[in-house]
Every structure is written in structure tokens, then in C-alpha cells.
Coordinates of C-alpha atoms in Angstrom, one line a residue:
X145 CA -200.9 -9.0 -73.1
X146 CA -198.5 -11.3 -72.3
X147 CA -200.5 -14.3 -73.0
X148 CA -201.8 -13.1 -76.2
X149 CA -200.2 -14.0 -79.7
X150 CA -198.4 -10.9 -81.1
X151 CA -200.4 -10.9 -84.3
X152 CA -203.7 -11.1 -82.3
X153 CA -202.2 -7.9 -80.2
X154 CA -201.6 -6.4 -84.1
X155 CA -205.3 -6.7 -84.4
X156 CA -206.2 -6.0 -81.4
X157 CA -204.5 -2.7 -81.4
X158 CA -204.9 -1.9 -85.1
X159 CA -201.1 -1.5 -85.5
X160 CA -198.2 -3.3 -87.4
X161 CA -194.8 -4.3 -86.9
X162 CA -194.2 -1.2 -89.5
X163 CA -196.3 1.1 -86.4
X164 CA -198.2 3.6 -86.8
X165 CA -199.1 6.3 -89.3
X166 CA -198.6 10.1 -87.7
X167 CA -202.1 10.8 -88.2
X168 CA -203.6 7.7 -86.5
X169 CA -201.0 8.7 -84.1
X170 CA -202.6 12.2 -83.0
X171 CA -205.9 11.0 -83.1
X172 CA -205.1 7.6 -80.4
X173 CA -203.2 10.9 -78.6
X174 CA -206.7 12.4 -78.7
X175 CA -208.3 8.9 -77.7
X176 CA -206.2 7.9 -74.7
X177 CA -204.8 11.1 -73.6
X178 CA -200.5 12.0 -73.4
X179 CA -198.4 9.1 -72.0
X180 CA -198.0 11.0 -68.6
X181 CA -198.5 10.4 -64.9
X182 CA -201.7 12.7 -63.6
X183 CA -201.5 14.1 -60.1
X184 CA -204.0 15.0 -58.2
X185 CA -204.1 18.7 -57.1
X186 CA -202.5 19.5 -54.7
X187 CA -203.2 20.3 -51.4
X188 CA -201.8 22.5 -48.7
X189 CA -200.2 20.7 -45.6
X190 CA -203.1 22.3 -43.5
X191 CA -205.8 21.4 -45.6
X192 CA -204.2 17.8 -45.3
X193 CA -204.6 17.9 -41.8
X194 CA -207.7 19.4 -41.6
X195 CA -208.9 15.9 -44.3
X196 CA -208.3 13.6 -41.5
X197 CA -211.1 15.0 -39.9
X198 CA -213.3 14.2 -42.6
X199 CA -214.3 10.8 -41.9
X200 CA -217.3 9.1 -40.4
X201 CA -215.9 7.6 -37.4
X202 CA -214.1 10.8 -36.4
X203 CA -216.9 12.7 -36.3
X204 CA -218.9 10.4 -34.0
X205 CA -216.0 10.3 -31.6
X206 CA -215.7 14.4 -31.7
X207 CA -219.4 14.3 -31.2
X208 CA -219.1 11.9 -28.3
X209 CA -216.4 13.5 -26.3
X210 CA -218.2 17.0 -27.2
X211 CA -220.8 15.3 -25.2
X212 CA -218.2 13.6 -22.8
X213 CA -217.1 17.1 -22.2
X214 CA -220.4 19.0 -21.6
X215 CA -221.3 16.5 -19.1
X216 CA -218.4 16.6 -17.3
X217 CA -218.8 20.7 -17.3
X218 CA -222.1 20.3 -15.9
X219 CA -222.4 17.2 -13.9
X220 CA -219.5 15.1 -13.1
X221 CA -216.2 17.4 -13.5
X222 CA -214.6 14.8 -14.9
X223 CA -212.9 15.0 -17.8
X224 CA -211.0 11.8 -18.0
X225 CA -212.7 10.4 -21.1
X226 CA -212.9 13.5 -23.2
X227 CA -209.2 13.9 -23.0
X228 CA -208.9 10.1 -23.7
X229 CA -211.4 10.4 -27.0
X230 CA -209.7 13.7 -27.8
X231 CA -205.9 12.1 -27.9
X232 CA -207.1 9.1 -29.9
X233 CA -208.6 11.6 -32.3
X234 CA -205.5 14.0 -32.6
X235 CA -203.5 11.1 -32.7
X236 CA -205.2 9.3 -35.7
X237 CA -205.1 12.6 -37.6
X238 CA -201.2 12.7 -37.2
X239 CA -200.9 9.0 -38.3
X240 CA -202.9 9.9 -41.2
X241 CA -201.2 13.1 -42.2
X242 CA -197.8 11.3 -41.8
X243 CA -199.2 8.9 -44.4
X244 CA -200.6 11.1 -46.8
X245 CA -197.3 13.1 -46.9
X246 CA -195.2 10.3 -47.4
X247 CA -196.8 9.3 -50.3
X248 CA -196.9 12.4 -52.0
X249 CA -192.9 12.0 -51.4
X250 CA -193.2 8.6 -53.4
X251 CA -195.8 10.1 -55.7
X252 CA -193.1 12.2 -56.7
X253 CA -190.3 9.7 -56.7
X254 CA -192.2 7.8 -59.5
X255 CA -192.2 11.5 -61.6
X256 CA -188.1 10.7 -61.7
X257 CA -188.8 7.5 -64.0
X258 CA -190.3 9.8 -66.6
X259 CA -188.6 9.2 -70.0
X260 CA -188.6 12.6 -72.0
X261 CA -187.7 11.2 -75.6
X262 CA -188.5 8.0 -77.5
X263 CA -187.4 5.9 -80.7
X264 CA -190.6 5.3 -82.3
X265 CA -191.3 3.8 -85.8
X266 CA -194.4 6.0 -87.5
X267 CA -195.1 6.4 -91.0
X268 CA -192.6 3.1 -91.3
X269 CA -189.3 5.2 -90.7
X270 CA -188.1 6.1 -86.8
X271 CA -188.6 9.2 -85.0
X272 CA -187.2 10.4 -81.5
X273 CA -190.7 12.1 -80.6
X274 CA -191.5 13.3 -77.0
X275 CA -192.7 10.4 -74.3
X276 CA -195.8 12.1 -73.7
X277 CA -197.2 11.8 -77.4
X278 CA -196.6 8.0 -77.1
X279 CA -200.1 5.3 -77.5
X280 CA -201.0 1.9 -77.6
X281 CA -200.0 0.5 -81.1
X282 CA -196.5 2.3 -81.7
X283 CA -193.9 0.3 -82.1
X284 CA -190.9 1.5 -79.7
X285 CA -187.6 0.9 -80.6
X286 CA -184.9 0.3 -77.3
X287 CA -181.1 -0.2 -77.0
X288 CA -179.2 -0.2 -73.4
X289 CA -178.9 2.6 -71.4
X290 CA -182.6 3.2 -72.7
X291 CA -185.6 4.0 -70.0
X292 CA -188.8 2.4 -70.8
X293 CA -191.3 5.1 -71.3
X294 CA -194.5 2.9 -71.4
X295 CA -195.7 -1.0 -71.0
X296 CA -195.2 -2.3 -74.2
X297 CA -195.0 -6.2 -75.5
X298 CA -191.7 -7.4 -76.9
X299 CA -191.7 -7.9 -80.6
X300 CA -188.1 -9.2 -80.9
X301 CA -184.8 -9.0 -78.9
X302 CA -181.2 -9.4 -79.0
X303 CA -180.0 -10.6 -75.7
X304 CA -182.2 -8.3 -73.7
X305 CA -181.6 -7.8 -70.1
X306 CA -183.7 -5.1 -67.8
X307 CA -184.0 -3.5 -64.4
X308 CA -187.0 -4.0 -63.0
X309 CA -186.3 -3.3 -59.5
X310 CA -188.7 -0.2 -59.0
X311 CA -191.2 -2.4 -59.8
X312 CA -190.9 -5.9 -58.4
X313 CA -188.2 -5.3 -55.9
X314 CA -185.7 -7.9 -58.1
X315 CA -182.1 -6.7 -58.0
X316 CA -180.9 -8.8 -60.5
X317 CA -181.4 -7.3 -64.3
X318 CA -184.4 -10.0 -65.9
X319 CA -183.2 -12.0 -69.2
X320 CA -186.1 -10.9 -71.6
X321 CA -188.2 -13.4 -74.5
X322 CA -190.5 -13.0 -76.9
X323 CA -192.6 -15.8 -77.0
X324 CA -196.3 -16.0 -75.7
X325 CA -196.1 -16.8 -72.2
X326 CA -199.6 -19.3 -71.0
X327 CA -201.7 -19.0 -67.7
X328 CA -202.0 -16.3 -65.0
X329 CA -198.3 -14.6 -63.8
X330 CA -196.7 -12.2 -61.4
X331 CA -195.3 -9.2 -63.0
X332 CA -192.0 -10.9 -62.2
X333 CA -192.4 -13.7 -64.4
X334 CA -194.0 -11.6 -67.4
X335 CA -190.6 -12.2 -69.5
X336 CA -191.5 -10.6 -72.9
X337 CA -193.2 -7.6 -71.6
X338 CA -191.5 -4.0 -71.1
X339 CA -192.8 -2.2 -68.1
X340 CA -192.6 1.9 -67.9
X341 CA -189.8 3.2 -66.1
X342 CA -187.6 0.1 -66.4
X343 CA -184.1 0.4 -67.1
X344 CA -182.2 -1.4 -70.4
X345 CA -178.9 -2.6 -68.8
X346 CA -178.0 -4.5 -72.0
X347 CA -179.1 -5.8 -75.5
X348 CA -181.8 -3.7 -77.7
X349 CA -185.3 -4.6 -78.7
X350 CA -188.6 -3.9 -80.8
X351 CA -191.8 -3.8 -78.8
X352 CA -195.3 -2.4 -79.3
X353 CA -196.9 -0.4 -76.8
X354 CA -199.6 -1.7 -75.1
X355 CA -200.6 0.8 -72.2
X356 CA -199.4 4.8 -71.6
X357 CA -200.2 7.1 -68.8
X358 CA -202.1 5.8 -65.5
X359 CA -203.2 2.6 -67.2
X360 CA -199.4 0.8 -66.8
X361 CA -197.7 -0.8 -63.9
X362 CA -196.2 2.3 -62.7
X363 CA -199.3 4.5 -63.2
X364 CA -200.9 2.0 -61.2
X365 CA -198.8 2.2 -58.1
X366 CA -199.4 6.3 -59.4
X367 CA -203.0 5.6 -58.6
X368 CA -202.7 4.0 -54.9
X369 CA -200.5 6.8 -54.1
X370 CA -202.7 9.7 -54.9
X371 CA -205.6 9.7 -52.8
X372 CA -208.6 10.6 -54.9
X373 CA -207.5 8.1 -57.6
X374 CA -207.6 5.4 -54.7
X375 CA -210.0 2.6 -54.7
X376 CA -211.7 1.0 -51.7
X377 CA -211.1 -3.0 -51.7
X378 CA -214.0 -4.7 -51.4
X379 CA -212.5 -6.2 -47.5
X380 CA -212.2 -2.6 -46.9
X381 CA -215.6 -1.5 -47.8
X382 CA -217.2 -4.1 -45.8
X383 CA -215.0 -3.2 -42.9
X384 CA -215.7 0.4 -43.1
X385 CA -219.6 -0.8 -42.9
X386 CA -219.1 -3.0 -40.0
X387 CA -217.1 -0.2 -38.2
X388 CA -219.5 2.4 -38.7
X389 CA -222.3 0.2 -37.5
X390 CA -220.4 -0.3 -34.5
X391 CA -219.7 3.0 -34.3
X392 CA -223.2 4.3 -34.3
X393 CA -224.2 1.7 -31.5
X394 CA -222.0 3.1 -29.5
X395 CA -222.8 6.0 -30.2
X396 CA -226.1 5.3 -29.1
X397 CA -225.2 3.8 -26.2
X398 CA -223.0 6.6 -24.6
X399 CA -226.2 8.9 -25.3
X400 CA -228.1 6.5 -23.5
X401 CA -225.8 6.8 -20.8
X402 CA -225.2 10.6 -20.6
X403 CA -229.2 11.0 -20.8
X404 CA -229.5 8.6 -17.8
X405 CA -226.8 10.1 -15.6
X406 CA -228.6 13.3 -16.0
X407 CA -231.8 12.2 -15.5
X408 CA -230.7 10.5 -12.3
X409 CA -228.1 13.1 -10.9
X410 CA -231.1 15.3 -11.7
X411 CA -233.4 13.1 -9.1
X412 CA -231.3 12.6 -6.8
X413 CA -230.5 16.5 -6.3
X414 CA -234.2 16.7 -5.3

């Protein structure tokens, strides 16, 4: 939105600078759902755990040192490599846990940036309504001290300064404009747009909404936080093919392996 003229956002949205009626208000709330960030449900710490076993590759090396293990039990007594497949495993699982419990930490770090009341213009005259209710169209109205409660486009601006340092890491409040910005920019350089969660250190503004819930900047980082929102990359789907092709050669391999030591060891005892 930040590339786009304001009147084309106007149409695009089917707002105003005057915002939106109440009616066309509940029914966008209907459309797009309450300006909230959705958490997955939650899951016990065990149950956590127990998910880290529930992966392709894990399996294989279970199966494997299951094997390991049974022919060690039967013919070798030696249990070196089960041990060796079975710490990898448990290890992997920890590292994985760790990482799953941290982010729910975060996840619910980002829950503090929630705004619980807004100045919005409907029906032409401003209302403090609750966050949640907010949509793409209203027409927010901001002042310092304010918390940004959704990604919205700046309108117009008297000496606007914000911090967005939950967002891009900057510790240095960002001077605001209005003006269409051209080509393709970080969120750092995005100048006339409001993000959710941001801070109004000084000045006050008029800016439409453009995105609520887990469709702004901070529901994204929402998204890659919670795992069953999280989406594979494609590197990271091609990777996960490659190491589960891998995985089943060797797979294959160490069968081939246990089936010959048996056979052999089975000769031999003749």
C-alpha cells in the first residue's frame, strides 16, 4: 500500500477520508474476522515433546537403531551404534522442544502489543471503539502516546514520529510522510505507513487501515511463530525431499547390511 496513490487505496477499499458507515463496519467485521492475533491451541509440554518424534527422518533413524539394537541382542552384542542413533534422536527432540517453547514465549510477547481501544471516524464523527472490531477502510485517528492497533496508510500528519523497534530492530523513533513512496522497500523505509503495535512517540495523524488481524506485519511474525500457521520455504521443501531420499537409501543400505551379517554369521556358525 505504500506505493499506491491514496485515492486509488479509497477505491480500492471502498472507504473515504470521512470512513466508514457502522453498518459497512460490522459486515467487513463479518468479512475479515476481529482485528486480533489467533493462536494456535495449545499444547501440553508433553505432547510438545512427544511432536518431535513425528517426523519422517526420526522415524527411519528409530526404525534403524530398533534394528541396530535387535542385531546387536542376537548377533553381535554390540550396542555402540544404537546408543549413538538413540542420543542423536533424544537430542534432536530436546533442540526441537527448546525451540518450540521459546516461541510460544515470543508468541506471547507479541499478545503485549495488543491495543484495547481506538479513535476511529464511522458514520463521519469519531468513536473510541474496541481494537478488535477494527477493518480495512476505517479511518484511525492517532496522537502520541498512542499504540498502533493495525497496518494502516498515513492520510496526513503533523510532525509524526514512531517506534518501530519491535518490528525492524531501529532504536531511533522514524520521521513519518504521506506521500506515495515508488519501487520495492524494506519495512524500514515504508515512511507513510503505520504498522500494528508501533508506538506514537510524538505528533498525531489520520490514517486508513489497510490490514487487521494475522494479515499485518506483526501477525506475520504471529504466523512463523505458531507452528501450524508455519509455511515451508520452497529451499526447505526441496531440502526436506533431498534428506528424505537420502534418508531412505540409507535406510536401505543398513538393511542390506543387517540382512548380510545375519546371513553370513548364520553360515559361518555351520
Amino acid at each position: 500500500m505504500y506505493n499506491k496513490n491514496l485515492n486509488d487505496i479509497y477505491d480500492e477499499l471502498n472507504s473515504s477520508k470521512d470512513g466508514l458507515t457502522s453498518n459497512e463496519a460490522l459486515n467487513r467485521v463479518e468479512r475479515y474476522g476481529n482485528n486480533e492475533l489467533v493462536e494456535a491451541k495449545s499444547r501440553s509440554k508433553f505432547r510438545i515433546f512427544l511432536d518431535q518424534f513425528n517426523d519422517f527422518m526420526i522415524i527411519i533413524l528409530i526404525i534403524v537403531a530398533i534394528t541396530m539394537g535387535i542385531y546387536a541382542y542376537f548377533v553381535s552384542g554390540d550396542y555402540t551404534d544404537t546408543i549413538v542413533i538413540a542420543v542423536v534422536v533424544l537430542i534432536n527432540a530436546f533442540m526441537g522442544f527448546l525451540q518450540e517453547a521459546k516461541a510460544q514465549v515470543t508468541l506471547d510477547g507479541l499478545k503485549s502489543y495488543i491495543v484495547r481501544r481506538s479513535t476511529v471516524k464511522r458514520d463521519g464523527k469519531l468513536e473510541v471503539i474496541d481494537s478488535s472490531l477494527l477493518v480495512p477502510g476505517d479511518i484511525i485517528v492517532l496522537q502520541a502516546g498512542d499504540r498502533i492497533a493495525a497496518d494502516a496508510r498515513i492520510i496526513e500528519l503533523d510532525n509524526l514520529y514512531v517506534d518501530e523497534s519491535q518490528l525492524t530492530g531501529e532504536s531511533v523513533p522514524v520521521m513519518k510522510a504521506e506521500k506515495t513512496l515508488n519501487g520495492t522497500l524494506q519495512l524500514q523505509d515504508q515512511n507513510n505507513m503505520l504498522f500494528s503495535g508501533s508506538n506514537i512517540t510524538s505528533g498525531r495523524c489520520e490514517a486508513i487501515v489497510t490490514s487487521t488481524g494475522m494479515n499485518t506485519e506483526l501477525g506475520r511474525i504471529a504466523v512463523s511463530l505458531n507452528t501450524p500457521y508455519r509455511v515451508e520455504t520452497p529451499l526447505e521443501k526441496k531440502m526436506k525431499e533431498i534428506s528424505i531420499t537420502i534418508t531412505k537409501l540409507i535406510f536401505v543400505i543398513l538393511v542390506l547390511i543387517f540382512l548380510y551379517s545375519v546371513f553370513f554369521h548364520h553360515l559361518y556358525s555351520f
